[in-house]
mmCIF file of C-alpha atoms in Angstrom:
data_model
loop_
_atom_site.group_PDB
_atom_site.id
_atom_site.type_symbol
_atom_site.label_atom_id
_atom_site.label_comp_id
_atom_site.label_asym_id
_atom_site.label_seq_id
_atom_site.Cartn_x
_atom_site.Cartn_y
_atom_site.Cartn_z
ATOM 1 C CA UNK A 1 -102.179 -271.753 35.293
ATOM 2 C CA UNK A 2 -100.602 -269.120 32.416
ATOM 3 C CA UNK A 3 -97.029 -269.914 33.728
ATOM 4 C CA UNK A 4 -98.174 -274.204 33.294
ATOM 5 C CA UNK A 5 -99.018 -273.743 29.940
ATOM 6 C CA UNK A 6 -96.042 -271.110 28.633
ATOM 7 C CA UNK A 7 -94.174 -273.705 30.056
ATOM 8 C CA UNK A 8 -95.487 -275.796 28.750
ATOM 9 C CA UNK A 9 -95.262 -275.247 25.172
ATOM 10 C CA UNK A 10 -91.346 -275.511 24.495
ATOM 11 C CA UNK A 11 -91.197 -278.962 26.247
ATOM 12 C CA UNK A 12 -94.162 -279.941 23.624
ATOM 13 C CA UNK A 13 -92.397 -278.470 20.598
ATOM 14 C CA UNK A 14 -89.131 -280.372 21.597
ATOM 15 C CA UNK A 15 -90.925 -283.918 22.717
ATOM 16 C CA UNK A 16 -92.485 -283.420 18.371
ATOM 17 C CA UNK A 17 -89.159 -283.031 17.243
ATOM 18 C CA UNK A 18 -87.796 -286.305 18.647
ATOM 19 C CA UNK A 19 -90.870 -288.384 17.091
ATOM 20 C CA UNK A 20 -89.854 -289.925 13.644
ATOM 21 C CA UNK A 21 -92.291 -287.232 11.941
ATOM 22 C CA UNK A 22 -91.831 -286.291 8.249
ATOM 23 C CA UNK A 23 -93.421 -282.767 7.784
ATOM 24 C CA UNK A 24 -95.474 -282.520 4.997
ATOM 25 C CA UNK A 25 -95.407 -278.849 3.405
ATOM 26 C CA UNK A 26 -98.201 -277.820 0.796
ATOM 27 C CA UNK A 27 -97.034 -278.137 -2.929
ATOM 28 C CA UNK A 28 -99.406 -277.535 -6.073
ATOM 29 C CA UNK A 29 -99.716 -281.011 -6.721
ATOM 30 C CA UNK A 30 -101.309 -281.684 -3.220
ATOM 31 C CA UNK A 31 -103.325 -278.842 -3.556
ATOM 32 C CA UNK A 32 -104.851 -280.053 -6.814
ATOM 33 C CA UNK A 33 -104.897 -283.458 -4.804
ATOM 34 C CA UNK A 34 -106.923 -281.822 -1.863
ATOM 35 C CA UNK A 35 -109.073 -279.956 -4.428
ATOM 36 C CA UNK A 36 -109.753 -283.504 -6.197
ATOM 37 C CA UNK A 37 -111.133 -285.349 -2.718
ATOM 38 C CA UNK A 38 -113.160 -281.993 -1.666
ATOM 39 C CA UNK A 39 -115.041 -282.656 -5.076
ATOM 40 C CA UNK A 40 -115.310 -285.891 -5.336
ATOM 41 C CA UNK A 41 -116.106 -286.804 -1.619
ATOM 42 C CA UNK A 42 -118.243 -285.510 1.136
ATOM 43 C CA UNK A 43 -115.114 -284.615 3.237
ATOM 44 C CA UNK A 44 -114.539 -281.384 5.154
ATOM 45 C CA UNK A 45 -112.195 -278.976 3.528
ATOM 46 C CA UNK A 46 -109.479 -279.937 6.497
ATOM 47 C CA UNK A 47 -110.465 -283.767 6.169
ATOM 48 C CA UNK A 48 -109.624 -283.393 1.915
ATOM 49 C CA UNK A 49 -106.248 -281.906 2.656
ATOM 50 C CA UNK A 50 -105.541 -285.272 5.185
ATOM 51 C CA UNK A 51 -106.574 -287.358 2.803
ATOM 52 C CA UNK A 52 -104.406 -285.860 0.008
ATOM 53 C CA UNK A 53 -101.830 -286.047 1.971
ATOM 54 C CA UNK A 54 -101.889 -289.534 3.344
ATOM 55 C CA UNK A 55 -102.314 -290.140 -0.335
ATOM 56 C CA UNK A 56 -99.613 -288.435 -1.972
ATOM 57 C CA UNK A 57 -97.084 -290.037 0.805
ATOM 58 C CA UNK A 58 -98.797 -293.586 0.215
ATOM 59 C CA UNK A 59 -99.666 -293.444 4.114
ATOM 60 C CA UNK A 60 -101.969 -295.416 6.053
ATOM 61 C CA UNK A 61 -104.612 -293.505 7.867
ATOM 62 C CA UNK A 62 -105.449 -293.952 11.705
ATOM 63 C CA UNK A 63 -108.873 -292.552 12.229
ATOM 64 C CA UNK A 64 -112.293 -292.956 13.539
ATOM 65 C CA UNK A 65 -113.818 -290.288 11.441
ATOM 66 C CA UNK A 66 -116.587 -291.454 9.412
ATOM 67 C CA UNK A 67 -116.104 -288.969 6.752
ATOM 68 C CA UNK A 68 -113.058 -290.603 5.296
ATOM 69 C CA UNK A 69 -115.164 -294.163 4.969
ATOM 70 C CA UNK A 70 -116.294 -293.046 1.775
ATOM 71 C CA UNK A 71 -112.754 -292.723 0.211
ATOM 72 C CA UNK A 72 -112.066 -296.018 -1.267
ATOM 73 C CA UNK A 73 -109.085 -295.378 -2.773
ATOM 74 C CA UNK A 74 -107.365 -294.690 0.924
ATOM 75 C CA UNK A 75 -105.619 -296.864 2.956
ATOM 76 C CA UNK A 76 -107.178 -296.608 6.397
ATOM 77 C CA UNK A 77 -107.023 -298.265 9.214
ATOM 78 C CA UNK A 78 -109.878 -297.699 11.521
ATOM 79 C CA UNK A 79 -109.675 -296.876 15.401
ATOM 80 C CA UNK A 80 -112.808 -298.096 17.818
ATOM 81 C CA UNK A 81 -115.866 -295.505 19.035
ATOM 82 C CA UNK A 82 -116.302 -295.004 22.092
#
């Protein structure tokens, strides 16, 4: 099983890095951003930085966490539950 999943792990890396990804890196702006939804909405601390960011790159967010319902100002686009 340790030899699967060393493996493993360089054939995931390179599968990510043929997706049409844009890596988002932290900047002070999005950390003000992040700091902004963590105040202003009952979001996790991980959950405020996601939302920043799908902010700050005008990106539509595919979810089904209900935490994010309460950000208005997001565009979301909601997956079913199970």
């Amino acid at each position: 099983v340790t030899g699967v999943q060393t493996c493993a792990l360089p054939i995931s890396y390179f599968l990510c890095q043929a997706l049409p990804i844009t890596w988002v890196h932290e900047t002070p702006g999005l950390l003000e951003l992040a700091a902004r939804m963590k105040a202003s909405f009952p979001l996790s601390l991980g959950d405020a930085w996601i939302a920043a960011t799908a902010l700050q790159c005008d990106a539509v967010l595919v979810h089904k966490d209900p935490e994010f319902k309460s950000v208005s100002e997001l565009q979301q686009e909601l997956l079913p539950y199970k």
